[in-house]
XYZ file of C-alpha atoms in Angstrom:
658
model
C 133.623 49.362 49.372
C 135.701 52.549 49.189
C 135.752 55.010 52.066
C 136.726 58.614 51.380
C 137.760 60.494 54.526
C 138.423 63.811 52.769
C 137.141 66.688 54.886
C 136.030 64.395 57.716
C 137.955 64.870 60.958
C 139.473 61.846 62.662
C 137.223 62.293 65.704
C 134.137 62.316 63.472
C 135.294 59.123 61.742
C 135.531 57.405 65.123
C 132.218 58.853 66.273
C 130.395 57.530 63.210
C 131.653 54.019 63.956
C 130.590 54.245 67.596
C 127.180 55.562 66.600
C 126.613 52.676 64.185
C 127.787 50.046 66.632
C 125.427 51.149 69.388
C 122.098 50.610 67.550
C 123.419 47.314 66.151
C 124.150 46.042 69.640
C 120.821 47.318 70.963
C 119.070 45.457 68.147
C 120.919 42.241 68.878
C 119.744 42.526 72.478
C 116.173 43.248 71.384
C 116.093 40.147 69.202
C 116.976 38.068 72.258
C 114.244 39.764 74.303
C 111.755 39.213 71.487
C 112.443 35.468 71.554
C 112.004 35.564 75.331
C 108.626 37.284 74.933
C 109.755 40.423 76.778
C 108.889 42.740 73.887
C 105.997 42.240 71.482
C 107.391 43.200 68.085
C 110.576 44.301 66.377
C 111.377 45.868 63.011
C 115.038 45.282 62.301
C 117.331 47.849 60.740
C 120.399 45.613 60.816
C 122.456 46.431 57.757
C 121.000 49.932 57.379
C 122.683 51.738 60.279
C 124.892 53.898 58.051
C 121.879 55.800 56.744
C 120.322 56.726 60.089
C 123.654 57.562 61.676
C 125.097 59.411 58.683
C 122.028 61.580 58.147
C 121.621 62.396 61.853
C 125.289 63.285 62.194
C 125.013 65.694 59.252
C 122.086 67.562 60.793
C 122.229 69.962 63.699
C 120.686 68.778 66.955
C 117.941 71.414 66.738
C 116.799 70.264 63.290
C 113.829 67.922 63.069
C 114.118 64.335 61.847
C 111.108 62.183 60.962
C 112.321 58.560 61.066
C 110.712 55.170 60.494
C 110.871 51.678 62.018
C 114.378 50.886 60.870
C 115.994 54.104 62.022
C 117.046 53.230 65.566
C 120.330 55.006 64.823
C 118.457 58.322 64.683
C 117.232 57.887 68.253
C 120.529 56.663 69.672
C 122.530 59.315 67.791
C 120.350 61.978 69.371
C 121.359 60.455 72.724
C 117.914 59.486 73.965
C 118.501 57.539 77.202
C 118.258 53.852 76.392
C 116.061 53.089 79.371
C 113.405 55.369 77.924
C 113.551 53.542 74.590
C 113.373 50.186 76.367
C 110.426 51.462 78.421
C 108.707 52.604 75.232
C 109.056 49.155 73.694
C 107.755 47.542 76.884
C 104.820 49.950 77.271
C 106.181 51.364 80.530
C 105.391 54.839 81.967
C 108.783 56.416 81.211
C 108.400 55.653 77.507
C 107.166 58.368 75.222
C 103.524 57.338 74.763
C 102.340 56.251 78.230
C 101.840 52.755 76.889
C 99.447 53.986 74.191
C 101.561 53.200 71.162
C 104.420 50.866 70.449
C 107.882 50.672 68.870
C 108.882 53.899 67.085
C 105.403 55.408 66.841
C 106.243 58.427 68.942
C 107.756 61.851 68.826
C 109.719 63.939 71.250
C 110.163 67.692 71.062
C 113.116 67.451 73.446
C 115.135 65.571 70.827
C 113.465 67.077 67.722
C 112.257 63.682 66.516
C 108.792 63.083 65.075
C 107.965 59.402 64.776
C 105.955 57.681 62.100
C 102.438 56.324 61.998
C 101.652 53.023 60.305
C 100.047 54.810 57.378
C 103.537 56.065 56.463
C 102.712 58.773 53.931
C 101.481 61.668 56.091
C 104.853 62.175 57.764
C 106.232 63.422 54.451
C 103.699 66.242 54.442
C 104.365 66.872 58.131
C 108.022 67.440 57.214
C 106.850 70.040 54.686
C 104.977 71.858 57.444
C 107.927 71.757 59.827
C 110.214 73.129 57.122
C 107.679 75.838 56.277
C 107.626 76.766 59.954
C 111.398 77.188 59.904
C 111.159 79.524 56.910
C 108.390 81.579 58.517
C 110.524 81.921 61.637
C 113.511 82.989 59.482
C 115.508 80.013 60.735
C 118.182 78.416 58.558
C 117.233 74.820 59.252
C 116.773 71.583 57.354
C 114.090 68.978 58.035
C 114.896 65.350 57.192
C 112.160 62.775 56.624
C 112.504 59.055 55.928
C 110.424 56.707 53.844
C 110.987 53.337 52.217
C 110.856 52.449 48.554
C 107.370 51.058 49.159
C 106.207 54.362 50.612
C 107.093 56.164 47.388
C 104.056 54.560 45.787
C 101.703 56.361 48.165
C 99.973 59.505 46.993
C 101.282 61.386 50.029
C 104.836 60.973 48.742
C 104.016 62.717 45.476
C 101.890 65.400 47.136
C 104.592 66.217 49.685
C 107.307 66.338 47.021
C 105.208 68.674 44.906
C 104.449 71.068 47.771
C 108.096 71.131 48.830
C 109.142 71.939 45.272
C 106.534 74.645 44.718
C 107.281 76.318 48.061
C 111.082 75.793 48.016
C 111.021 74.040 51.368
C 114.324 72.822 52.887
C 113.210 69.185 53.211
C 115.610 66.287 52.797
C 113.483 63.400 51.480
C 115.371 60.219 52.378
C 114.311 57.010 50.635
C 115.747 53.850 52.146
C 115.579 51.552 49.148
C 116.114 48.238 50.915
C 114.832 45.909 48.248
C 111.453 44.850 49.621
C 108.160 46.066 51.042
C 106.829 43.434 53.392
C 107.540 40.752 50.816
C 107.077 42.640 47.547
C 110.341 43.146 45.636
C 111.143 46.473 44.019
C 110.455 45.204 40.492
C 106.809 44.863 41.527
C 106.698 48.316 43.116
C 107.966 50.721 40.452
C 109.202 50.747 36.879
C 111.744 53.571 36.840
C 115.361 52.461 37.014
C 116.136 54.499 40.111
C 113.792 56.210 42.526
C 115.788 59.417 42.259
C 114.404 59.665 38.726
C 111.149 60.775 40.357
C 112.826 63.995 41.470
C 113.121 65.235 37.899
C 109.355 65.347 37.464
C 109.041 67.725 40.409
C 112.053 69.851 39.586
C 113.824 68.558 42.673
C 117.546 67.922 42.968
C 118.085 64.211 43.513
C 121.041 61.949 44.330
C 121.625 58.218 44.648
C 123.913 57.210 47.517
C 125.472 53.971 48.728
C 123.442 53.586 51.899
C 125.940 51.143 53.392
C 128.852 53.592 53.242
C 128.598 55.825 56.282
C 131.238 58.288 55.082
C 129.495 58.772 51.753
C 126.153 59.259 53.505
C 127.550 61.709 56.034
C 129.659 63.796 53.657
C 126.988 64.123 50.963
C 124.171 64.926 53.382
C 126.374 67.444 55.224
C 127.228 69.159 51.945
C 123.581 69.322 50.898
C 122.369 70.567 54.278
C 124.860 73.424 54.218
C 123.485 74.460 50.828
C 119.832 74.058 51.857
C 120.238 76.208 54.956
C 121.503 79.125 52.890
C 119.320 78.537 49.816
C 116.154 76.679 50.839
C 115.161 73.891 48.479
C 114.034 70.268 48.723
C 116.412 67.435 47.885
C 115.552 63.798 47.195
C 118.044 61.149 48.263
C 117.840 57.465 47.425
C 119.956 55.325 49.722
C 120.697 51.948 48.148
C 120.753 49.332 50.889
C 119.129 46.025 51.814
C 116.889 44.625 54.515
C 118.761 41.675 55.999
C 115.875 40.522 58.186
C 112.100 40.313 57.726
C 109.723 43.235 57.502
C 109.267 42.427 61.165
C 110.690 39.387 62.880
C 107.577 37.241 62.545
C 107.700 37.601 58.748
C 111.070 35.954 58.243
C 112.997 36.116 54.948
C 112.026 32.896 53.160
C 110.821 34.891 50.174
C 114.303 36.424 49.658
C 116.713 34.511 47.387
C 119.657 33.230 49.425
C 122.189 34.549 46.915
C 120.791 38.058 47.434
C 121.193 37.783 51.194
C 124.726 36.453 50.752
C 125.645 39.269 48.373
C 124.420 41.998 50.707
C 125.879 40.397 53.827
C 129.289 41.148 52.315
C 128.302 44.835 52.256
C 127.573 45.080 55.962
C 128.095 48.784 56.824
C 129.631 48.195 60.252
C 131.912 45.293 59.428
C 133.303 46.997 56.322
C 133.806 50.330 58.035
C 135.434 48.643 61.025
C 137.870 46.867 58.710
C 138.660 50.171 57.018
C 139.390 51.861 60.361
C 141.594 48.954 61.426
C 143.482 48.963 58.141
C 144.061 52.712 58.339
C 145.132 52.316 61.983
C 142.387 54.713 63.056
C 141.266 52.205 65.667
C 142.653 49.059 67.246
C 141.091 45.709 68.077
C 141.547 46.506 71.745
C 139.720 49.833 71.410
C 136.871 48.074 69.632
C 136.629 45.537 72.453
C 136.587 48.313 75.048
C 133.905 50.138 73.084
C 131.770 47.012 72.775
C 132.119 46.331 76.493
C 131.064 49.897 77.308
C 127.998 49.731 75.067
C 127.049 46.277 76.388
C 127.328 47.547 79.941
C 125.199 50.600 79.132
C 122.560 48.413 77.483
C 122.360 46.073 80.460
C 122.230 48.889 83.002
C 119.589 50.832 81.102
C 117.585 47.677 80.475
C 117.585 46.925 84.177
C 116.170 50.384 84.862
C 113.351 49.722 82.395
C 112.737 46.213 83.711
C 112.466 47.441 87.289
C 110.009 50.161 86.386
C 106.429 49.527 87.401
C 103.868 48.678 84.757
C 101.388 51.283 83.581
C 98.748 52.025 86.206
C 95.324 52.472 84.687
C 93.806 55.895 85.265
C 90.480 55.931 83.429
C 90.008 59.659 83.835
C 93.469 60.381 82.483
C 92.832 58.197 79.428
C 89.791 60.272 78.538
C 91.392 63.563 79.524
C 94.474 63.086 77.350
C 92.506 62.631 74.136
C 92.548 66.421 73.896
C 95.250 68.947 74.683
C 94.417 71.105 77.715
C 92.553 74.262 76.758
C 91.036 76.845 79.066
C 88.425 78.797 77.202
C 88.909 82.559 77.477
C 85.750 84.542 77.007
C 86.068 87.743 75.031
C 82.785 89.617 75.242
C 81.445 91.274 72.105
C 81.433 95.065 71.909
C 78.318 97.195 71.562
C 78.810 98.023 67.884
C 77.018 95.626 65.564
C 76.678 95.305 61.809
C 73.964 93.513 59.893
C 75.976 91.117 57.749
C 75.695 87.807 55.956
C 76.907 84.453 57.252
C 79.840 84.487 54.805
C 80.858 87.993 55.926
C 80.872 86.867 59.561
C 83.233 84.007 58.681
C 85.496 86.293 56.680
C 85.681 89.030 59.310
C 86.163 86.535 62.112
C 89.004 84.886 60.243
C 90.591 88.246 59.497
C 90.452 89.328 63.127
C 92.043 86.044 64.185
C 94.823 86.641 61.653
C 95.391 89.999 63.349
C 95.306 88.493 66.835
C 97.668 85.611 66.029
C 100.392 87.194 63.952
C 101.844 83.853 62.843
C 98.541 82.165 61.931
C 98.785 80.600 58.456
C 95.861 79.938 56.117
C 96.238 77.320 53.395
C 93.890 76.195 50.653
C 93.157 76.070 46.959
C 92.636 79.472 45.282
C 92.456 81.337 48.596
C 95.153 83.925 47.850
C 94.661 86.450 45.029
C 91.339 84.869 44.007
C 90.015 84.988 47.565
C 88.642 81.430 47.613
C 85.695 80.088 45.646
C 83.318 81.657 48.202
C 85.437 84.837 48.564
C 85.972 84.316 52.294
C 89.649 85.325 52.046
C 89.232 88.098 49.502
C 91.752 90.857 50.270
C 93.696 88.705 52.724
C 96.862 88.606 50.619
C 97.024 92.387 50.600
C 96.504 92.459 54.355
C 98.756 89.599 55.451
C 100.994 88.598 52.553
C 101.451 85.397 50.582
C 103.564 83.764 53.295
C 100.520 83.583 55.588
C 97.810 83.238 52.952
C 99.032 80.336 50.862
C 97.579 78.897 47.692
C 98.141 75.152 47.630
C 98.275 72.582 44.871
C 95.319 70.192 44.712
C 96.615 67.836 47.379
C 94.425 67.855 50.471
C 96.288 65.076 52.269
C 99.689 66.748 52.187
C 98.184 70.137 53.072
C 96.514 68.739 56.199
C 99.805 67.020 57.079
C 101.695 70.272 56.516
C 99.301 71.982 58.924
C 100.280 69.333 61.479
C 103.930 70.178 60.825
C 103.240 73.851 61.491
C 101.626 72.872 64.789
C 104.767 70.938 65.747
C 106.596 74.223 65.154
C 104.147 76.009 67.446
C 102.315 77.758 64.598
C 98.532 77.779 64.200
C 97.037 76.784 60.857
C 93.665 77.069 59.153
C 93.048 74.834 56.141
C 90.192 75.617 53.795
C 88.692 72.620 52.084
C 87.252 74.056 48.897
C 84.239 71.862 49.614
C 83.727 69.629 52.636
C 83.374 66.706 50.221
C 87.067 67.019 49.332
C 88.092 66.233 52.890
C 87.831 62.604 51.799
C 91.192 62.950 50.057
C 92.677 64.303 53.284
C 90.874 61.829 55.510
C 93.913 59.809 56.559
C 95.925 62.611 58.197
C 92.777 64.095 59.761
C 91.624 60.943 61.554
C 94.969 59.178 62.037
C 97.406 62.035 62.611
C 95.614 65.158 63.840
C 93.088 63.287 65.973
C 95.517 60.915 67.678
C 98.652 63.025 68.072
C 98.020 64.429 71.540
C 96.752 61.157 72.966
C 99.760 59.278 71.588
C 102.668 61.534 72.534
C 101.307 64.784 73.898
C 101.697 66.844 70.734
C 98.733 69.162 70.053
C 97.437 69.467 66.497
C 96.621 73.176 66.451
C 94.677 73.029 63.195
C 91.260 74.273 62.068
C 89.815 72.784 58.899
C 87.087 74.933 57.372
C 84.424 72.819 55.663
C 82.013 74.591 53.251
C 79.218 72.052 53.104
C 75.587 71.317 52.474
C 72.948 70.752 49.835
C 70.039 72.823 48.560
C 72.022 74.538 45.808
C 71.874 71.753 43.196
C 75.596 70.993 43.314
C 75.241 67.222 43.042
C 76.918 64.309 44.834
C 80.445 65.754 45.138
C 79.822 69.351 46.258
C 76.839 69.005 48.600
C 77.627 66.586 51.389
C 77.291 67.462 55.029
C 79.723 64.839 56.265
C 80.148 65.719 59.926
C 79.404 62.133 60.990
C 82.689 61.023 59.400
C 84.466 63.002 62.099
C 82.205 62.974 65.168
C 83.073 59.270 65.450
C 86.792 60.008 65.750
C 88.065 60.734 69.292
C 90.451 63.686 69.321
C 88.577 65.883 66.856
C 86.233 68.727 67.726
C 83.344 69.442 65.370
C 81.626 72.837 65.092
C 78.537 73.523 62.965
C 76.971 76.995 63.442
C 73.621 78.110 62.021
C 73.829 81.900 62.482
C 76.395 84.572 61.549
C 76.977 85.721 65.138
C 77.682 82.180 66.296
C 79.868 81.469 63.271
C 82.165 84.409 63.979
C 82.562 83.781 67.710
C 82.936 80.021 67.395
C 85.561 80.397 64.650
C 87.629 82.592 66.963
C 87.419 79.929 69.663
C 88.278 77.173 67.187
C 91.455 79.007 66.230
C 92.381 79.662 69.875
C 91.851 76.006 70.785
C 95.065 73.960 70.346
C 93.062 70.892 69.290
C 92.039 69.954 65.733
C 88.655 71.433 64.836
C 86.427 70.621 61.853
C 84.480 73.841 61.258
C 81.412 73.271 59.088
C 79.992 76.235 57.163
C 76.768 75.603 55.259
C 77.248 77.283 51.914
C 73.474 77.557 51.479
C 73.519 79.959 54.442
C 76.520 81.984 53.231
C 74.514 84.647 51.387
C 70.951 83.959 52.517
C 71.151 84.530 56.271
C 71.767 87.971 57.804
C 72.160 88.923 61.451
C 73.393 91.761 63.638
C 76.944 90.675 64.444
C 79.361 92.435 66.826
C 82.011 94.268 64.839
C 84.852 93.595 67.253
C 86.651 90.326 68.016
C 84.843 88.020 70.446
C 84.646 84.347 71.378
C 81.890 81.852 72.114
C 82.266 78.613 74.112
C 82.207 75.117 72.664
C 79.729 72.598 74.037
C 76.991 75.159 74.746
C 73.810 74.850 72.712
C 71.402 77.790 72.392
C 67.642 77.895 72.871
C 66.375 79.623 69.718
C 62.693 79.323 70.675
C 60.993 78.483 73.947
C 57.946 76.231 74.301
C 56.412 73.339 76.208
C 54.900 71.111 73.521
C 57.990 69.520 72.046
C 61.781 69.703 71.917
C 63.302 70.214 68.460
C 67.042 69.683 68.156
C 68.995 70.645 65.051
C 72.085 72.431 63.737
C 73.242 74.207 60.592
C 70.576 74.711 57.910
C 68.232 72.424 59.837
C 67.700 75.144 62.449
C 66.373 77.477 59.761
C 64.140 74.769 58.301
C 62.675 74.195 61.756
C 62.103 77.931 62.247
C 60.344 78.205 58.891
C 58.108 75.271 59.798
C 57.181 76.729 63.188
C 56.269 80.033 61.524
C 53.552 78.308 59.453
C 50.859 78.893 62.085
C 51.005 75.297 63.287
C 50.173 76.370 66.843
C 53.136 74.377 68.147
C 55.043 75.799 71.110
C 58.479 74.261 70.803
C 61.862 74.402 72.471
C 64.124 74.790 69.436
C 67.699 73.928 70.335
C 70.607 74.864 68.057
C 73.489 72.562 68.982
C 76.228 74.817 67.486
C 78.927 72.250 68.314
C 78.634 68.498 67.825
C 81.868 67.599 69.629
C 81.671 68.567 72.433
C 77.909 67.980 72.482
C 75.646 69.777 74.951
C 73.423 66.933 76.091
C 72.438 68.634 79.341
C 70.460 71.335 77.525
C 68.640 68.624 75.586
C 67.907 66.626 78.742
C 66.503 69.689 80.536
C 64.220 70.473 77.607
C 62.987 66.897 77.208
C 62.200 66.747 80.925
C 60.003 69.826 80.383
C 58.293 68.888 77.087
C 58.217 65.078 77.152
C 58.680 64.879 73.372
C 61.777 65.024 71.166
C 62.317 65.362 67.420
C 65.813 65.653 65.926
C 66.375 67.184 62.497
C 69.628 66.759 60.579
C 70.580 67.380 56.949
C 72.928 64.392 56.908
C 71.464 61.033 55.872
C 69.807 59.169 58.694
C 71.881 56.060 59.411
C 74.837 56.635 61.749
C 74.252 60.366 62.132
C 74.343 62.640 65.176
C 70.543 62.276 65.548
C 71.015 58.615 66.355
C 73.516 59.427 69.103
C 71.234 62.033 70.643
C 68.264 59.675 70.481
C 70.196 56.907 72.204
C 71.488 59.248 74.904
C 68.027 60.594 75.667
C 66.577 57.086 75.799
C 69.265 56.042 78.267
C 68.985 59.115 80.486
C 65.496 60.589 80.082
C 63.250 57.639 79.274
C 60.953 58.288 82.227
C 60.149 61.782 80.951
C 59.199 60.743 77.414
C 55.525 60.780 76.416
C 56.141 59.577 72.849
C 58.772 57.802 70.785
C 61.691 59.969 69.713
C 61.535 61.014 66.067
C 64.582 61.379 63.830
C 64.208 63.279 60.567
C 67.054 63.271 58.082
C 67.967 63.098 54.421
C 67.545 59.878 52.485
C 70.191 57.192 52.672
C 71.312 57.883 49.110
C 74.003 60.053 47.548
C 72.877 63.659 46.997
C 71.268 64.068 43.557
C 71.655 67.080 41.247
C 68.157 67.701 39.855
C 66.081 70.087 41.992
C 63.105 67.743 42.176
C 65.374 64.886 43.245
C 67.342 67.024 45.686
C 64.139 68.357 47.292
C 63.002 64.768 47.754
C 66.396 63.859 49.241
C 66.399 66.654 51.833
C 64.228 66.364 54.974
C 62.777 69.874 55.194
C 59.327 68.889 53.813
C 59.195 65.611 55.747
C 59.997 67.437 58.972
C 56.584 69.153 59.151
C 54.750 65.853 58.757
C 56.858 64.134 61.433
C 56.530 67.081 63.815
C 52.734 67.132 63.592
C 52.571 63.361 64.015
C 54.670 63.611 67.158
C 52.505 66.405 68.586
C 49.402 64.311 67.915
C 50.821 61.157 69.531
């Protein structure tokens, strides 16, 4: 192994050795503690320290790094106190996740590190969003993100690379090619000769680097970062290295040929670099001993601090409270001037006014710029706010949602338009595993609104008609809004954008151009978790949301002589159960109408809650009316049969007659 010190100061050469030695010694200690049962799991990066240390040393301390399991050197090079790392691995209070997540699944704004999640891929898109945030803030910064050779097979890798290329984002994509996934060798993972070959397809500069040579890693990354800060662009780096231990310690390495382990053991990055420094008289054996003693002492002292720390004390209220970032709703009352406009106009004007209020708010989505979106919600926005804030995206929902998370990490609000709510399925992973869990895990809000044009009744078939709110109401950490009227849509959208938590904002496209209302012209807000009483009566309580509210109104207008409390939920998470309880106590009968298919929907949750809390007031069984448990068909006769609007009248009259 050849080490080239050209352009690298003597002090930096010594520092790189010290920074590699420290995570190695920490790991050796952790392996002992693992065998003693004092930590639960360990993913070893022994043999790969040169990559983490070299990359971190080449970046500035205020530039974000998104590491993985085997990048302990990133954390130690950023000088995170060891006792906090030890506490994290033990699930102690002074760790970074309050005992809610383990190992390196955490981030810390103080050290500009954003940890991984087990699903790997989304962090690549998050790096895109962080880098975009730097560009929008006119900052000359690089964002570095790590993945393994196995992770390059995930769709998120390709989506994130493509976005970075199209938007010229200063992202350093670092692939640690260490030979194996869990046990799958590289020849079963990809067919190209080198992973850097993938860069060509995206028009991205790419380099292959000896990942066990810390000087080569440091010098090349430093050179590239200097270029990327001045001329933003993504760069793909493949670090050739090897995983000397199992995927995690319980896996072992029996599946690895012994000759391969022997070959790579001779390429140990620390041993070889140490020998080079000794040979060049840059360090002495005595200095190495002193350094090892100092690190060992630090490890023991910091470990004692972590060991002596009390275990997590359960606070049930705090566990529930921390699912969401704190948000104090600020009411902005509507002005006196109103305009009679359509549902779609209310969404558009509300979004535009929020863009004016939050001058860094970014909107992302397919065809939303010059074209104005398929429903023309953002028509004229490019002229008003520019292409930096109104961004067309490639067809890659997962990476776009992840990029919105990256903007939030940079303190920038984001609105993502799903062209159709159905397409959220291809962005499902980052929505439910990244946005929803981020604040609970390490206190990082996901300040993202995802607009969801949804609903049937327009003969759009199985892939453009779903009302899939139940996918998300089940996920703690998400808020779900589903207005039925233009006035509510505008005010609730403003609140959704103000709220630092992730919000799924459902907009029924069947209402876009069919429902008009007098809507305040000025900016205003409406609270979450407050249902409205659309009609007042004593015979029965009808609960619905979205298009279902209008179906219920149409039914009641058919001279049925039914005096009903008609409740429009407006938001599903948080859900206003108190208004429902009060109405049921008055009427004694409850029917719930939803457009979603019946099984597992919000109607079931409401029914269960009322049964548990208002059973003594009920004079009849609760009725749930919903669409059929089938995909949504295309033909009008089939779609009409699928939807519940005709069945609702029959069920309502049966309930009244009970």
